[in-house]
Amino acid sequence: MKLLVVGNGGREHAFVDRLRRDAPEARLFAAPGNPGMASLARLVPIGSDDIDGLADFARDERIDLTIVGPEAPLAAGLANRFQTRDLPVFGPTAAGARLEASKAFAKALMREHGVPTASYETFQDPSAALDYLAGHDEPLVVKASGLAAGKGAVVCETRDDARAAVEAMMVHARFGDAGAKVVIEEFMRGVELSVFFVADGERAVPLITSRDYKRVGEGDRGLNTGGMGAYAPAAPSDPDFIERVRQDIAQPVLDAMAEAGTPYRGFLYAGLMLTETGPRVVEFNCRMGDPETQVVLPLMRSNLLDAMIRVARGESLAGWACRPDERAAVVTVMASAGYPETSDPGRVIALPDFPAEEVVVYHAGTTIEDERLVTAGGRVLGVTGFGATLEEAGARSREAAERIEFEGSHFRSDIGWHELAPDRLTAAEVELLTSSGAPLAT
Ligand code: AMP
Ligand code: GLY
């Protein structure tokens, strides 16, 4: 069997790693991949935006399944193009990817089908958006409707901040076309949780819950990033809670997409806010999370490739379930100097070996220069630690990160604090994490 993973980040490295376990005999390819994958897969120098190049490669090499990591090629119709050419692919079509690529579309679908989310309005005219703000309670969230590399949502404490955000997006086109339409929504108070599903067009099967840390600094301070770390399983993760999320959030979306004649097949990422009134959707993504994938996939006992093959063939997932192993995992992201505003390429990385049952290092922004491993992006490495407890997993992840060196590196040492340092939670937050009666992990 031949398998191709599209993308070059930590998430895709975790996919390659997972496929190696699910199909030890398979020949793996990654396009364009990164040096971390080189011992597991053949790296193919085709960018993830070169859809025709990827399709030609898949045809020439007779690839049995192409798995797409990032959202941009999915939104641009990679799955459509592959399907037209009879090439097996895992990932939603452009119609499905709109759940992520158009917040206006996702919000309208949720409103129409009663999926719990923040109340909102959509605007295409800046003066109408500014008028709306004037009469609205603070805080507010202003979001560019289109794809903005995870940076298009601005939480605004005051109306003045919200006005500035609207002007930046709609008048000064800070996110280009992505901000021509904005969604202004209610601020939801609570604790976030990521729940991923594999969807076959009709049914959604949940994976292991995780929680990611988006702010650059300890204590969730500083700028938003693509993600500075994550842990899994994350509370609440009991079957009753997961079933509620499946029924109230994932299923109505799948039903709506099927009804519209565009059945959703692929990963569905539900970014949730646990609130006093139950879980509500912050956002949907049409792919797995990064860095959550680096803690979710290694903990799966079930064969994920089997599920992806079924979905790509248009078959049912009935009977397939994600069986977690007993361990916990924490990933600490090591970033280069200046991240998230800038990055610092070309710094030599000193990477010791770690016992694989304790620590796996996923490459994100690395490259080889003069036969040396160097930084090549903002997020450089994802250091995943495993343990019998979350505490052990967290300690292994942090200790390993401390031993890896490159100039200017920075990372958060409090990943997983919701359950590792629960005294930092308010009583209301503890309630949200244990709402279905399940205890915190530690
Ligand atoms: P998004 O790009 O929609 O995922 O938003 C990025 C981050 O902004 C989320 O992970 C939340 O931390 C925060 N956020 C977005 N929308 C809301 C909301 N309605 N209420 C509270 N926080 C939000
Ligand atoms: N970890 C957030 C994301 O992948 O969008």
Coordinates of C-alpha atoms and ligand atoms in Angstrom, one line a residue:
M1 CA 0.0 0.0 0.0
K2 CA 1.1 3.5 -0.8
L3 CA 0.0 6.5 1.3
L4 CA 0.6 10.2 0.8
V5 CA 0.3 12.8 3.5
V6 CA -0.1 16.4 2.4
G7 CA 1.4 19.2 4.6
N8 CA 4.7 20.0 6.4
G9 CA 3.9 20.7 10.0
G10 CA 3.8 18.9 13.3
R11 CA 0.3 17.6 12.7
E12 CA 1.5 16.0 9.5
H13 CA 4.5 14.5 11.2
A14 CA 2.1 12.9 13.7
F15 CA 0.0 11.5 10.8
V16 CA 3.0 9.9 9.2
D17 CA 4.0 8.4 12.6
R18 CA 0.5 7.1 13.1
L19 CA 0.3 5.6 9.6
R20 CA 3.7 3.8 10.2
R21 CA 2.0 2.1 13.2
D22 CA -1.3 1.4 11.4
A23 CA 0.3 0.0 8.3
P24 CA 3.9 -1.0 9.0
E25 CA 4.3 -2.4 5.5
A26 CA 3.1 0.6 3.6
R27 CA 5.2 3.0 1.6
L28 CA 4.7 6.4 2.9
F29 CA 5.2 9.7 1.1
A30 CA 4.9 13.3 2.5
A31 CA 4.5 16.4 0.3
P32 CA 6.3 18.5 1.0
G33 CA 6.9 17.0 4.5
N34 CA 9.8 18.0 6.8
P35 CA 13.1 16.6 8.0
G36 CA 11.4 14.9 11.0
M37 CA 9.5 12.6 8.7
A38 CA 12.4 11.7 6.5
S39 CA 13.1 8.5 8.3
L40 CA 9.5 7.4 8.0
A41 CA 8.4 8.6 4.6
R42 CA 9.8 9.7 1.3
L43 CA 9.7 13.5 1.0
V44 CA 8.2 14.8 -2.2
P45 CA 9.0 18.4 -3.1
I46 CA 5.4 19.4 -4.0
G47 CA 3.7 22.2 -2.1
S48 CA 0.4 21.6 -0.4
D49 CA -1.1 24.3 -2.6
D50 CA -0.1 22.6 -5.8
I51 CA -3.3 20.6 -6.2
D52 CA -2.6 19.5 -9.8
G53 CA 1.0 18.6 -8.9
L54 CA -0.2 16.5 -6.0
A55 CA -2.9 14.8 -8.1
D56 CA -0.4 14.0 -10.9
F57 CA 1.9 12.5 -8.3
A58 CA -0.8 10.4 -6.8
R59 CA -1.8 9.1 -10.2
D60 CA 1.8 8.4 -11.3
E61 CA 2.7 6.6 -8.1
R62 CA -0.7 4.9 -7.8
I63 CA -1.2 6.2 -4.3
D64 CA -3.9 4.2 -2.4
L65 CA -4.9 7.1 -0.2
T66 CA -4.0 10.7 0.1
I67 CA -4.5 12.3 3.5
V68 CA -4.7 16.1 3.7
G69 CA -3.4 17.9 6.8
P70 CA -4.1 21.6 6.4
E71 CA -7.3 23.5 5.6
A72 CA -6.1 25.7 2.7
P73 CA -5.9 22.9 0.0
L74 CA -9.2 21.5 1.2
A75 CA -10.9 24.9 0.9
A76 CA -9.3 25.2 -2.5
G77 CA -11.0 22.0 -3.7
L78 CA -8.2 19.4 -3.4
A79 CA -10.7 16.6 -2.5
N80 CA -13.0 17.6 -5.4
R81 CA -10.1 17.5 -7.9
F82 CA -8.9 14.1 -6.6
Q83 CA -12.4 12.7 -6.7
T84 CA -13.0 13.9 -10.3
R85 CA -9.8 12.1 -11.2
D86 CA -10.8 8.9 -9.3
L87 CA -7.9 9.3 -6.8
P88 CA -8.7 8.1 -3.3
V89 CA -8.5 11.0 -0.8
F90 CA -9.4 11.6 2.8
G91 CA -10.7 15.1 3.6
P92 CA -13.8 17.1 2.9
T93 CA -14.7 18.7 -0.4
A94 CA -14.6 22.5 -0.8
A95 CA -18.3 22.6 0.2
G96 CA -17.5 20.9 3.5
A97 CA -14.4 23.0 4.1
R98 CA -16.6 26.1 4.1
L99 CA -17.4 25.2 7.7
E100 CA -13.9 26.5 8.4
A101 CA -13.3 28.8 5.4
S102 CA -16.4 30.9 5.9
K103 CA -17.4 31.7 9.4
A104 CA -20.5 33.4 8.0
F105 CA -21.5 30.1 6.5
A106 CA -20.8 28.1 9.6
K107 CA -22.7 30.5 11.8
A108 CA -25.7 30.5 9.5
L109 CA -25.8 26.7 9.4
M110 CA -25.6 26.5 13.2
R111 CA -28.3 29.1 13.6
E112 CA -30.6 27.3 11.2
H113 CA -30.0 23.9 12.7
G114 CA -30.0 24.8 16.4
V115 CA -26.4 24.1 17.1
P116 CA -25.4 25.9 20.3
T117 CA -23.0 28.8 19.6
A118 CA -22.5 32.5 20.4
S119 CA -25.2 34.8 19.0
Y120 CA -23.9 36.9 16.1
E121 CA -24.5 39.1 13.1
T122 CA -22.6 39.1 9.8
F123 CA -21.6 42.3 8.0
Q124 CA -20.3 43.2 4.6
D125 CA -20.6 47.0 5.1
P126 CA -18.2 48.6 7.6
S127 CA -20.6 51.4 8.6
A128 CA -23.4 48.8 9.4
A129 CA -20.9 46.9 11.5
L130 CA -19.9 50.0 13.4
D131 CA -23.5 51.0 14.0
Y132 CA -24.2 47.5 15.4
L133 CA -21.3 47.8 17.8
A134 CA -22.6 51.1 19.2
G135 CA -25.7 49.3 20.7
H136 CA -24.0 46.2 21.9
D137 CA -22.8 44.9 25.3
E138 CA -19.1 44.4 25.9
P139 CA -17.0 42.3 25.5
L140 CA -17.4 41.3 21.9
V141 CA -15.6 39.1 19.4
V142 CA -14.9 40.4 15.9
K143 CA -13.9 37.7 13.4
A144 CA -12.8 37.9 9.8
S145 CA -15.2 35.4 8.0
G146 CA -12.5 33.9 5.7
L147 CA -9.3 31.9 6.4
A148 CA -6.8 34.0 8.3
A149 CA -4.3 31.4 9.6
G150 CA -5.9 31.3 13.0
K151 CA -5.4 35.0 13.6
G152 CA -8.7 36.3 12.4
A153 CA -10.6 36.4 15.7
V154 CA -10.2 39.4 18.0
V155 CA -11.6 39.3 21.5
C156 CA -12.5 42.9 22.3
E157 CA -12.9 44.1 25.9
T158 CA -14.4 47.4 24.8
R159 CA -16.5 48.8 22.0
D160 CA -13.5 51.0 21.0
D161 CA -11.3 47.9 20.6
A162 CA -14.1 46.3 18.5
R163 CA -14.4 49.4 16.3
A164 CA -10.6 49.3 15.8
A165 CA -10.8 45.6 14.8
V166 CA -13.7 46.2 12.4
E167 CA -11.8 49.0 10.8
A168 CA -8.6 47.0 10.5
M169 CA -10.4 44.1 8.8
M170 CA -13.0 45.9 6.7
V171 CA -11.4 49.2 5.9
H172 CA -7.7 48.5 6.0
A173 CA -8.0 44.9 4.7
R174 CA -5.6 43.5 7.3
F175 CA -6.6 39.9 6.4
G176 CA -7.1 40.7 2.7
D177 CA -10.4 39.3 1.2
A178 CA -10.8 37.1 4.3
G179 CA -11.9 40.2 6.2
A180 CA -14.3 41.7 3.6
K181 CA -17.1 40.0 5.6
V182 CA -17.0 40.0 9.4
V183 CA -18.9 38.1 12.0
I184 CA -19.5 40.0 15.3
E185 CA -20.4 37.7 18.1
E186 CA -21.2 37.5 21.8
F187 CA -18.3 36.7 24.1
M188 CA -18.7 33.3 25.7
R189 CA -17.3 32.8 29.2
G190 CA -16.0 29.4 30.0
V191 CA -13.3 26.8 29.3
E192 CA -12.3 25.6 25.9
L193 CA -12.1 22.0 24.7
S194 CA -11.3 20.5 21.3
V195 CA -13.3 17.5 20.2
F196 CA -12.5 15.8 16.9
F197 CA -14.7 13.5 14.9
V198 CA -14.1 11.3 11.9
A199 CA -17.2 11.7 9.7
D200 CA -18.4 9.4 6.9
G201 CA -21.1 11.7 5.5
E202 CA -23.7 10.3 7.9
R203 CA -22.2 9.6 11.2
A204 CA -19.5 11.2 13.3
V205 CA -17.2 9.1 15.5
P206 CA -15.4 11.0 18.3
L207 CA -11.7 10.8 18.9
I208 CA -10.0 11.6 22.2
T209 CA -10.7 15.0 23.8
S210 CA -7.9 17.5 24.0
R211 CA -7.2 21.1 25.1
D212 CA -4.8 23.4 23.4
Y213 CA -3.1 26.6 24.6
K214 CA -3.3 29.4 22.1
R215 CA -1.6 32.3 23.9
V216 CA 2.1 32.6 23.6
G217 CA 2.9 33.2 27.3
E218 CA 2.6 31.3 30.6
G219 CA -0.8 31.8 32.4
D220 CA -2.5 32.2 29.0
R221 CA -1.1 35.7 28.5
G222 CA 0.2 37.5 25.4
L223 CA -0.6 37.2 21.8
N224 CA -2.6 34.4 20.1
T225 CA -0.5 31.8 18.3
G226 CA -1.2 28.8 16.2
G227 CA -1.0 26.8 19.5
M228 CA 1.8 26.5 22.1
G229 CA 0.9 23.1 23.4
A230 CA -1.9 20.7 24.1
Y231 CA -2.8 17.7 26.3
A232 CA -5.1 14.7 26.0
P233 CA -7.3 13.3 27.3
A234 CA -8.8 16.5 28.5
A235 CA -11.7 16.9 30.9
P236 CA -14.6 16.4 30.5
S237 CA -14.0 13.2 28.5
D238 CA -16.6 10.9 29.9
P239 CA -18.9 9.0 27.5
D240 CA -22.0 10.9 28.5
F241 CA -20.4 14.3 27.7
I242 CA -19.0 13.1 24.4
E243 CA -22.3 11.6 23.4
R244 CA -24.0 14.9 24.1
V245 CA -21.5 16.8 21.9
R246 CA -21.9 14.2 19.2
Q247 CA -25.7 14.5 19.3
D248 CA -26.2 18.2 19.7
I249 CA -23.2 19.5 17.7
A250 CA -21.7 17.1 15.2
Q251 CA -24.8 15.2 14.1
P252 CA -26.9 18.3 13.1
V253 CA -24.0 19.6 11.0
L254 CA -23.6 16.3 9.2
D255 CA -27.4 16.1 8.7
A256 CA -27.4 19.6 7.3
M257 CA -24.5 19.0 4.9
A258 CA -26.1 15.8 3.7
E259 CA -29.4 17.5 3.2
A260 CA -27.7 20.2 1.1
G261 CA -26.3 17.4 -1.2
T262 CA -22.7 17.9 0.1
P263 CA -22.2 15.0 2.6
Y264 CA -19.3 15.8 5.0
R265 CA -16.5 13.2 4.9
G266 CA -13.3 13.8 6.8
F267 CA -12.2 15.1 10.1
L268 CA -14.6 17.5 11.8
Y269 CA -12.9 19.7 14.5
A270 CA -15.4 21.2 17.0
G271 CA -13.7 24.0 19.0
L272 CA -16.0 24.2 22.0
M273 CA -16.5 26.6 24.9
L274 CA -17.8 24.8 28.0
T275 CA -20.3 27.3 29.4
E276 CA -22.9 27.4 32.2
T277 CA -25.5 26.4 29.7
G278 CA -23.5 23.6 28.2
P279 CA -20.9 23.2 25.4
R280 CA -21.2 25.8 22.7
V281 CA -19.3 26.0 19.4
V282 CA -16.5 28.6 19.1
E283 CA -15.5 27.4 15.6
F284 CA -15.5 24.4 13.3
N285 CA -12.4 23.4 11.4
C286 CA -12.4 20.9 8.5
R287 CA -9.2 19.2 9.6
M288 CA -7.4 18.0 12.7
G289 CA -5.9 20.6 15.2
D290 CA -2.3 21.5 15.4
P291 CA -0.8 20.8 18.0
E292 CA -3.7 18.7 19.3
T293 CA -3.0 15.9 16.8
Q294 CA 0.4 15.4 18.3
V295 CA -1.3 14.2 21.6
V296 CA -4.5 12.6 20.2
L297 CA -3.2 10.3 17.5
P298 CA -0.4 8.6 19.5
L299 CA -3.0 7.7 22.2
M300 CA -5.3 5.8 19.8
R301 CA -5.3 2.0 19.9
S302 CA -7.7 1.7 17.0
N303 CA -6.5 1.7 13.5
L304 CA -7.1 5.2 12.2
L305 CA -6.1 4.2 8.6
D306 CA -9.0 1.7 8.4
A307 CA -11.4 4.5 9.2
M308 CA -9.9 6.9 6.7
I309 CA -9.9 4.2 4.0
R310 CA -13.6 3.5 4.6
V311 CA -14.5 7.2 4.5
A312 CA -12.5 7.7 1.3
R313 CA -14.3 4.8 -0.4
G314 CA -17.7 6.3 0.7
E315 CA -18.2 3.4 3.1
S316 CA -19.8 3.5 6.5
L317 CA -17.9 3.9 9.8
A318 CA -20.4 1.7 11.6
G319 CA -18.6 -0.5 14.0
W320 CA -15.4 1.6 14.0
A321 CA -14.6 3.3 17.4
C322 CA -11.6 5.2 18.7
R323 CA -10.2 3.1 21.6
P324 CA -7.8 5.2 23.7
D325 CA -4.9 3.6 25.5
E326 CA -4.5 4.2 29.2
R327 CA -1.8 6.9 28.9
A328 CA -1.9 10.7 28.9
A329 CA 0.0 12.9 26.6
V330 CA 1.3 16.5 26.7
V331 CA 2.9 18.4 23.8
T332 CA 5.0 21.4 24.5
V333 CA 5.7 23.5 21.4
M334 CA 9.1 25.1 21.1
A335 CA 9.0 28.3 19.1
S336 CA 11.7 30.5 17.6
A337 CA 12.6 34.0 18.7
G338 CA 9.9 36.6 17.9
Y339 CA 7.0 34.1 17.4
P340 CA 4.1 34.8 16.8
E341 CA 5.0 38.2 15.3
T342 CA 8.1 37.0 13.5
S343 CA 10.2 33.9 13.3
D344 CA 13.9 33.3 13.4
P345 CA 15.1 30.9 10.7
G346 CA 18.5 29.3 10.4
R347 CA 19.2 28.6 14.1
V348 CA 21.0 25.3 14.6
I349 CA 19.0 22.8 16.7
A350 CA 20.6 20.4 19.1
L351 CA 18.2 17.5 19.5
P352 CA 19.1 14.7 21.8
D353 CA 17.6 11.2 21.5
F354 CA 14.7 10.3 23.8
P355 CA 13.2 6.9 24.6
A356 CA 10.1 6.7 22.2
E357 CA 7.8 5.3 24.9
E358 CA 8.4 8.5 26.9
V359 CA 9.0 11.3 24.4
V360 CA 8.4 11.8 20.7
V361 CA 9.6 15.0 19.0
Y362 CA 7.4 16.2 16.1
H363 CA 9.0 18.6 13.7
A364 CA 7.0 21.6 12.6
G365 CA 9.3 24.4 11.3
T366 CA 12.7 22.7 10.6
T367 CA 14.9 22.2 7.6
I368 CA 18.3 20.9 6.7
E369 CA 21.0 23.5 5.9
D370 CA 24.6 22.4 5.3
E371 CA 23.7 19.0 6.7
R372 CA 22.5 20.5 9.9
L373 CA 19.0 20.7 11.4
V374 CA 18.0 24.3 11.6
T375 CA 14.8 26.3 12.5
A376 CA 12.6 27.3 9.6
G377 CA 9.5 28.8 11.1
G378 CA 7.7 30.1 14.1
R379 CA 6.7 26.8 15.7
V380 CA 9.8 24.7 15.4
L381 CA 9.2 21.4 17.4
G382 CA 6.3 19.8 19.3
V383 CA 7.7 17.8 22.2
T384 CA 5.2 15.1 23.2
G385 CA 5.6 13.4 26.5
F386 CA 3.7 10.3 27.5
G387 CA 3.0 8.9 30.9
A388 CA 0.7 6.8 33.1
T389 CA -0.6 10.1 34.5
L390 CA -1.0 13.6 33.0
E391 CA 1.6 14.7 35.6
E392 CA 4.2 12.2 34.3
A393 CA 3.4 13.1 30.7
G394 CA 3.8 16.8 31.5
A395 CA 7.0 16.4 33.3
R396 CA 8.5 14.3 30.5
S397 CA 7.4 16.8 27.9
R398 CA 8.9 19.8 29.8
E399 CA 12.1 18.1 30.8
A400 CA 12.7 17.0 27.2
A401 CA 12.0 20.6 26.0
E402 CA 14.6 21.9 28.4
R403 CA 17.2 19.6 26.9
I404 CA 16.6 20.7 23.3
E405 CA 18.6 23.7 22.3
F406 CA 18.4 26.4 19.7
E407 CA 19.1 30.1 20.0
G408 CA 16.1 32.2 21.0
S409 CA 13.9 29.2 21.7
H410 CA 10.9 29.7 23.9
F411 CA 8.1 27.5 25.2
R412 CA 5.4 27.4 27.9
S413 CA 6.1 25.2 30.9
D414 CA 2.4 25.3 32.0
I415 CA 0.8 23.2 29.3
G416 CA -2.0 21.2 30.9
W417 CA -2.4 23.5 33.8
H418 CA -6.2 23.1 33.9
E419 CA -5.7 19.7 35.3
L420 CA -2.1 19.8 36.6
A421 CA -2.6 23.0 38.6
P422 CA -6.4 23.0 39.2
D423 CA -6.0 25.5 42.1
R424 CA -5.7 28.1 39.4
L425 CA -9.3 27.4 38.2
T426 CA -12.2 29.3 39.6
A427 CA -14.9 27.3 41.3
A428 CA -17.1 27.9 38.3
E429 CA -14.4 26.5 36.0
V430 CA -14.0 23.4 38.1
E431 CA -17.7 22.9 37.8
L432 CA -17.5 23.1 34.0
L433 CA -14.7 20.6 33.8
T434 CA -16.5 18.1 36.0
S435 CA -20.0 18.9 34.9
S436 CA -20.9 15.3 34.0
G437 CA -19.7 14.0 37.3
A438 CA -16.3 12.9 36.0
P439 CA -13.3 13.8 38.2
L440 CA -10.3 15.8 37.0
A441 CA -7.4 13.6 35.9
T442 CA -5.0 14.3 38.8
Ligands
AMP1 P1 -11.4 31.2 16.4 O1 -10.5 31.7 15.4 O2 -12.8 31.4 16.1 O3 -11.1 29.8 16.9 O4 -11.1 32.0 17.7 C1 -9.8 32.0 18.3 C2 -9.9 32.1 19.8 O5 -10.6 33.3 20.2 C3 -10.7 31.0 20.4 O6 -9.9 29.8 20.6 C4 -11.2 31.6 21.7 O7 -10.1 31.6 22.7 C5 -11.4 33.0 21.3 N1 -12.8 33.2 20.9 C6 -13.4 33.2 19.7 N2 -14.7 33.4 19.7 C7 -15.0 33.5 21.0 C8 -16.3 33.8 21.7 N3 -17.4 34.0 21.0 N4 -16.2 33.9 23.0 C9 -15.1 33.8 23.7 N5 -13.9 33.6 23.1 C10 -13.8 33.4 21.8
GLY2 N1 -4.9 24.3 17.6 C1 -5.8 25.1 16.9 C2 -6.0 24.8 15.5 O1 -5.5 23.8 15.0 O2 -6.8 25.5 14.8

